[in-house]
């Protein structure tokens, strides 16, 4: 991101804005949730699909790993590929359909 910030124009494949956030879903394999539950301080692990519009007008879908702590707060894992026990099956599921706002009450 530092390099991107040095350019006068954004890269065509760079993100422009988030178009849609989908509801969190369970991974296709049970191992990551079991691992998270067994770890001190963790409660659950899921994924969230995020639709992004790029600078060039194209759309992409990014799959993000999210982890719930023992207090119920959710956090985005910055590099799920670095932890295969938590991310096993992350990219195996079908694209999400249920919108985030349909599944959760969001305070504004």
Short mmCIF file of N, CA and C in Angstrom, two decimals:
data_model
loop_
_atom_site.label_atom_id
_atom_site.label_comp_id
_atom_site.label_asym_id
_atom_site.label_seq_id
_atom_site.Cartn_x
_atom_site.Cartn_y
_atom_site.Cartn_z
N UNK A 1 0.81 -1.18 0.00
CA UNK A 1 0.00 0.00 0.00
C UNK A 1 0.86 1.25 0.00
N UNK A 2 2.03 1.15 0.60
CA UNK A 2 2.93 2.29 0.60
C UNK A 2 3.33 2.65 -0.82
N UNK A 3 3.66 1.64 -1.62
CA UNK A 3 4.04 1.88 -3.02
C UNK A 3 2.87 2.45 -3.81
N UNK A 4 1.69 1.93 -3.57
CA UNK A 4 0.49 2.42 -4.27
C UNK A 4 0.27 3.90 -3.96
N UNK A 5 0.52 4.30 -2.74
CA UNK A 5 0.34 5.68 -2.32
C UNK A 5 1.29 6.65 -3.00
N UNK A 6 2.39 6.16 -3.54
CA UNK A 6 3.37 7.02 -4.21
C UNK A 6 2.95 7.37 -5.63
N UNK A 7 2.00 6.64 -6.19
CA UNK A 7 1.56 6.88 -7.57
C UNK A 7 0.58 8.04 -7.63
N UNK A 8 0.65 8.81 -8.70
CA UNK A 8 -0.29 9.92 -8.86
C UNK A 8 -1.68 9.43 -9.24
N UNK A 9 -1.75 8.29 -9.91
CA UNK A 9 -3.03 7.68 -10.27
C UNK A 9 -3.10 6.29 -9.65
N UNK A 10 -4.29 5.88 -9.21
CA UNK A 10 -4.39 4.53 -8.65
C UNK A 10 -4.21 3.46 -9.72
N UNK A 11 -3.73 2.31 -9.31
CA UNK A 11 -3.58 1.18 -10.22
C UNK A 11 -4.95 0.72 -10.70
N UNK A 12 -5.08 0.33 -11.97
CA UNK A 12 -6.38 -0.10 -12.49
C UNK A 12 -6.99 -1.27 -11.73
N UNK A 13 -6.15 -2.15 -11.21
CA UNK A 13 -6.66 -3.31 -10.47
C UNK A 13 -6.78 -3.06 -8.97
N UNK A 14 -6.55 -1.82 -8.55
CA UNK A 14 -6.68 -1.47 -7.14
C UNK A 14 -8.13 -1.27 -6.75
N UNK A 15 -8.45 -1.42 -5.48
CA UNK A 15 -9.83 -1.26 -5.04
C UNK A 15 -10.28 0.20 -5.10
N UNK A 16 -11.53 0.39 -5.49
CA UNK A 16 -12.12 1.74 -5.52
C UNK A 16 -13.08 1.89 -4.35
N UNK A 17 -13.98 0.92 -4.19
CA UNK A 17 -14.87 0.94 -3.03
C UNK A 17 -15.50 -0.44 -2.83
N UNK A 18 -16.00 -0.64 -1.61
CA UNK A 18 -16.69 -1.88 -1.28
C UNK A 18 -18.12 -1.75 -1.78
N UNK A 19 -18.54 -2.73 -2.57
CA UNK A 19 -19.89 -2.71 -3.10
C UNK A 19 -20.90 -3.41 -2.22
N UNK A 20 -20.49 -4.54 -1.62
CA UNK A 20 -21.42 -5.32 -0.82
C UNK A 20 -20.66 -6.22 0.14
N UNK A 21 -21.20 -6.33 1.34
CA UNK A 21 -20.66 -7.26 2.33
C UNK A 21 -21.75 -8.30 2.61
N UNK A 22 -21.36 -9.55 2.56
CA UNK A 22 -22.31 -10.64 2.75
C UNK A 22 -22.25 -11.15 4.19
N UNK A 23 -23.27 -11.88 4.58
CA UNK A 23 -23.35 -12.45 5.93
C UNK A 23 -22.25 -13.49 6.14
N UNK A 24 -21.76 -13.56 7.36
CA UNK A 24 -20.73 -14.55 7.71
C UNK A 24 -21.30 -15.96 7.57
N UNK A 25 -20.45 -16.87 7.12
CA UNK A 25 -20.85 -18.27 6.94
C UNK A 25 -19.79 -19.19 7.51
N UNK A 26 -20.23 -20.41 7.82
CA UNK A 26 -19.29 -21.43 8.29
C UNK A 26 -18.43 -21.92 7.14
N UNK A 27 -17.21 -22.29 7.45
CA UNK A 27 -16.34 -22.88 6.44
C UNK A 27 -16.86 -24.27 6.07
N UNK A 28 -16.44 -24.78 4.93
CA UNK A 28 -16.93 -26.08 4.46
C UNK A 28 -16.38 -27.24 5.28
N UNK A 29 -15.29 -27.02 5.97
CA UNK A 29 -14.68 -28.07 6.80
C UNK A 29 -14.84 -27.71 8.27
N UNK A 30 -14.99 -28.71 9.12
CA UNK A 30 -15.23 -28.46 10.54
C UNK A 30 -13.95 -28.22 11.34
N UNK A 31 -12.82 -28.56 10.78
CA UNK A 31 -11.55 -28.43 11.50
C UNK A 31 -11.26 -27.04 12.02
N UNK A 32 -11.39 -25.99 11.19
CA UNK A 32 -11.08 -24.64 11.69
C UNK A 32 -11.93 -24.21 12.88
N UNK A 33 -13.22 -24.50 12.86
CA UNK A 33 -14.09 -24.12 13.98
C UNK A 33 -13.70 -24.89 15.24
N UNK A 34 -13.38 -26.16 15.09
CA UNK A 34 -12.94 -26.97 16.24
C UNK A 34 -11.63 -26.44 16.80
N UNK A 35 -10.72 -26.09 15.91
CA UNK A 35 -9.42 -25.54 16.32
C UNK A 35 -9.62 -24.22 17.07
N UNK A 36 -10.45 -23.34 16.52
CA UNK A 36 -10.69 -22.04 17.15
C UNK A 36 -11.33 -22.22 18.52
N UNK A 37 -12.28 -23.13 18.62
CA UNK A 37 -12.97 -23.36 19.89
C UNK A 37 -12.00 -23.89 20.95
N UNK A 38 -11.03 -24.69 20.54
CA UNK A 38 -10.06 -25.28 21.47
C UNK A 38 -8.97 -24.30 21.90
N UNK A 39 -8.76 -23.26 21.11
CA UNK A 39 -7.71 -22.28 21.43
C UNK A 39 -8.18 -21.33 22.52
N UNK A 40 -7.34 -21.04 23.50
CA UNK A 40 -7.72 -20.08 24.54
C UNK A 40 -8.01 -18.70 23.92
N UNK A 41 -9.14 -18.15 24.26
CA UNK A 41 -9.49 -16.82 23.77
C UNK A 41 -10.28 -16.80 22.48
N UNK A 42 -10.37 -17.92 21.79
CA UNK A 42 -11.15 -17.99 20.55
C UNK A 42 -12.48 -18.70 20.80
N UNK A 43 -13.48 -18.33 20.01
CA UNK A 43 -14.79 -18.97 20.15
C UNK A 43 -15.26 -19.60 18.84
N UNK A 44 -15.04 -18.91 17.71
CA UNK A 44 -15.54 -19.40 16.43
C UNK A 44 -14.70 -18.82 15.30
N UNK A 45 -14.83 -19.42 14.13
CA UNK A 45 -14.18 -18.92 12.92
C UNK A 45 -15.15 -19.12 11.76
N UNK A 46 -15.28 -18.08 10.93
CA UNK A 46 -16.18 -18.11 9.77
C UNK A 46 -15.51 -17.35 8.64
N UNK A 47 -16.26 -17.16 7.54
CA UNK A 47 -15.75 -16.31 6.48
C UNK A 47 -16.83 -15.34 6.04
N UNK A 48 -16.38 -14.23 5.46
CA UNK A 48 -17.27 -13.20 4.93
C UNK A 48 -16.82 -12.90 3.51
N UNK A 49 -17.76 -12.95 2.57
CA UNK A 49 -17.47 -12.53 1.20
C UNK A 49 -17.71 -11.03 1.09
N UNK A 50 -16.75 -10.34 0.46
CA UNK A 50 -16.84 -8.89 0.29
C UNK A 50 -16.71 -8.57 -1.19
N UNK A 51 -17.74 -7.94 -1.75
CA UNK A 51 -17.71 -7.53 -3.15
C UNK A 51 -17.05 -6.18 -3.28
N UNK A 52 -16.05 -6.09 -4.15
CA UNK A 52 -15.26 -4.87 -4.30
C UNK A 52 -15.28 -4.41 -5.75
N UNK A 53 -15.46 -3.10 -5.95
CA UNK A 53 -15.33 -2.50 -7.28
C UNK A 53 -13.90 -2.00 -7.42
N UNK A 54 -13.28 -2.32 -8.55
CA UNK A 54 -11.90 -1.91 -8.80
C UNK A 54 -11.86 -0.57 -9.54
N UNK A 55 -10.70 0.03 -9.59
CA UNK A 55 -10.51 1.30 -10.30
C UNK A 55 -10.87 1.18 -11.77
N UNK A 56 -10.67 0.01 -12.36
CA UNK A 56 -10.95 -0.19 -13.79
C UNK A 56 -12.42 -0.52 -14.06
N UNK A 57 -13.26 -0.49 -13.02
CA UNK A 57 -14.69 -0.75 -13.19
C UNK A 57 -15.10 -2.19 -13.01
N UNK A 58 -14.14 -3.09 -12.96
CA UNK A 58 -14.47 -4.51 -12.76
C UNK A 58 -14.83 -4.77 -11.30
N UNK A 59 -15.49 -5.91 -11.09
CA UNK A 59 -15.86 -6.32 -9.74
C UNK A 59 -15.12 -7.60 -9.38
N UNK A 60 -14.75 -7.72 -8.12
CA UNK A 60 -14.14 -8.95 -7.61
C UNK A 60 -14.80 -9.30 -6.27
N UNK A 61 -14.73 -10.57 -5.94
CA UNK A 61 -15.25 -11.04 -4.66
C UNK A 61 -14.07 -11.53 -3.83
N UNK A 62 -13.88 -10.93 -2.67
CA UNK A 62 -12.81 -11.32 -1.76
C UNK A 62 -13.40 -12.10 -0.60
N UNK A 63 -12.80 -13.21 -0.28
CA UNK A 63 -13.24 -14.03 0.85
C UNK A 63 -12.32 -13.74 2.02
N UNK A 64 -12.91 -13.33 3.15
CA UNK A 64 -12.17 -12.89 4.32
C UNK A 64 -12.46 -13.81 5.50
N UNK A 65 -11.42 -14.25 6.18
CA UNK A 65 -11.57 -15.09 7.36
C UNK A 65 -11.80 -14.19 8.57
N UNK A 66 -12.82 -14.52 9.37
CA UNK A 66 -13.11 -13.75 10.58
C UNK A 66 -13.11 -14.68 11.78
N UNK A 67 -12.60 -14.18 12.91
CA UNK A 67 -12.46 -14.98 14.12
C UNK A 67 -13.19 -14.27 15.26
N UNK A 68 -13.95 -15.05 16.02
CA UNK A 68 -14.67 -14.51 17.17
C UNK A 68 -13.89 -14.83 18.44
N UNK A 69 -13.70 -13.81 19.28
CA UNK A 69 -13.01 -14.05 20.54
C UNK A 69 -14.00 -14.51 21.61
N UNK A 70 -13.50 -14.84 22.77
CA UNK A 70 -14.33 -15.38 23.85
C UNK A 70 -15.39 -14.40 24.33
N UNK A 71 -15.17 -13.10 24.11
CA UNK A 71 -16.13 -12.08 24.53
C UNK A 71 -17.20 -11.82 23.48
N UNK A 72 -17.06 -12.44 22.30
CA UNK A 72 -18.07 -12.28 21.25
C UNK A 72 -17.72 -11.28 20.17
N UNK A 73 -16.58 -10.62 20.27
CA UNK A 73 -16.16 -9.66 19.23
C UNK A 73 -15.55 -10.41 18.05
N UNK A 74 -15.76 -9.88 16.85
CA UNK A 74 -15.24 -10.50 15.63
C UNK A 74 -14.06 -9.69 15.10
N UNK A 75 -13.08 -10.40 14.54
CA UNK A 75 -11.89 -9.77 13.98
C UNK A 75 -11.56 -10.40 12.64
N UNK A 76 -11.04 -9.59 11.73
CA UNK A 76 -10.60 -10.09 10.43
C UNK A 76 -9.19 -10.63 10.58
N UNK A 77 -8.95 -11.82 10.06
CA UNK A 77 -7.60 -12.40 10.08
C UNK A 77 -6.83 -11.74 8.93
N UNK A 78 -5.69 -11.12 9.21
CA UNK A 78 -4.97 -10.38 8.16
C UNK A 78 -4.31 -11.25 7.10
N UNK A 79 -3.99 -12.49 7.43
CA UNK A 79 -3.30 -13.36 6.48
C UNK A 79 -3.67 -14.82 6.72
N UNK A 80 -4.88 -15.22 6.33
CA UNK A 80 -5.33 -16.57 6.64
C UNK A 80 -4.48 -17.68 6.03
N UNK A 81 -3.82 -17.42 4.92
CA UNK A 81 -3.00 -18.47 4.30
C UNK A 81 -1.81 -18.84 5.20
N UNK A 82 -1.45 -17.96 6.11
CA UNK A 82 -0.36 -18.22 7.04
C UNK A 82 -0.75 -19.14 8.19
N UNK A 83 -2.04 -19.43 8.31
CA UNK A 83 -2.51 -20.32 9.36
C UNK A 83 -3.46 -21.36 8.77
N UNK A 84 -2.92 -22.41 8.16
CA UNK A 84 -3.75 -23.40 7.47
C UNK A 84 -4.73 -24.14 8.38
N UNK A 85 -4.44 -24.25 9.68
CA UNK A 85 -5.39 -24.92 10.57
C UNK A 85 -6.68 -24.11 10.72
N UNK A 86 -6.57 -22.79 10.66
CA UNK A 86 -7.76 -21.94 10.75
C UNK A 86 -8.43 -21.72 9.41
N UNK A 87 -7.68 -21.78 8.33
CA UNK A 87 -8.24 -21.41 7.02
C UNK A 87 -8.55 -22.61 6.12
N UNK A 88 -8.45 -23.82 6.65
CA UNK A 88 -8.71 -25.01 5.85
C UNK A 88 -10.14 -24.96 5.28
N UNK A 89 -10.27 -25.00 3.97
CA UNK A 89 -11.57 -24.96 3.30
C UNK A 89 -12.09 -23.56 3.05
N UNK A 90 -11.30 -22.54 3.32
CA UNK A 90 -11.75 -21.16 3.17
C UNK A 90 -12.29 -20.86 1.78
N UNK A 91 -11.61 -21.31 0.76
CA UNK A 91 -12.03 -20.98 -0.60
C UNK A 91 -12.81 -22.09 -1.29
N UNK A 92 -13.28 -23.07 -0.52
CA UNK A 92 -14.00 -24.19 -1.11
C UNK A 92 -15.50 -23.95 -1.27
N UNK A 93 -16.05 -23.05 -0.50
CA UNK A 93 -17.50 -22.84 -0.51
C UNK A 93 -17.99 -22.07 -1.73
N UNK A 94 -19.30 -22.12 -1.93
CA UNK A 94 -19.93 -21.38 -3.02
C UNK A 94 -20.00 -19.90 -2.66
N UNK A 95 -20.15 -19.03 -3.65
CA UNK A 95 -20.28 -17.60 -3.34
C UNK A 95 -21.50 -17.33 -2.45
N UNK A 96 -21.38 -16.35 -1.59
CA UNK A 96 -22.46 -16.01 -0.67
C UNK A 96 -23.60 -15.31 -1.39
N UNK A 97 -24.80 -15.42 -0.83
CA UNK A 97 -25.97 -14.77 -1.40
C UNK A 97 -26.66 -13.85 -0.40
N UNK A 98 -26.58 -14.18 0.89
CA UNK A 98 -27.30 -13.41 1.90
C UNK A 98 -26.51 -12.16 2.29
N UNK A 99 -27.17 -11.01 2.17
CA UNK A 99 -26.55 -9.73 2.48
C UNK A 99 -26.31 -9.60 3.99
N UNK A 100 -25.26 -8.92 4.35
CA UNK A 100 -24.90 -8.69 5.75
C UNK A 100 -26.07 -8.05 6.51
N UNK A 101 -26.71 -7.05 5.89
CA UNK A 101 -27.79 -6.32 6.57
C UNK A 101 -29.05 -7.18 6.76
N UNK A 102 -29.18 -8.26 6.02
CA UNK A 102 -30.31 -9.18 6.20
C UNK A 102 -30.09 -10.09 7.40
N UNK A 103 -28.85 -10.30 7.76
CA UNK A 103 -28.52 -11.25 8.82
C UNK A 103 -28.26 -10.59 10.17
N UNK A 104 -27.89 -9.31 10.17
CA UNK A 104 -27.47 -8.65 11.40
C UNK A 104 -28.11 -7.28 11.54
N UNK A 105 -28.35 -6.88 12.79
CA UNK A 105 -28.79 -5.52 13.08
C UNK A 105 -27.55 -4.68 13.29
N UNK A 106 -27.38 -3.67 12.46
CA UNK A 106 -26.19 -2.83 12.53
C UNK A 106 -26.57 -1.48 13.12
N UNK A 107 -25.89 -1.09 14.18
CA UNK A 107 -26.13 0.22 14.80
C UNK A 107 -25.44 1.29 13.97
N UNK A 108 -26.15 2.36 13.71
CA UNK A 108 -25.56 3.46 12.93
C UNK A 108 -25.29 4.65 13.81
#
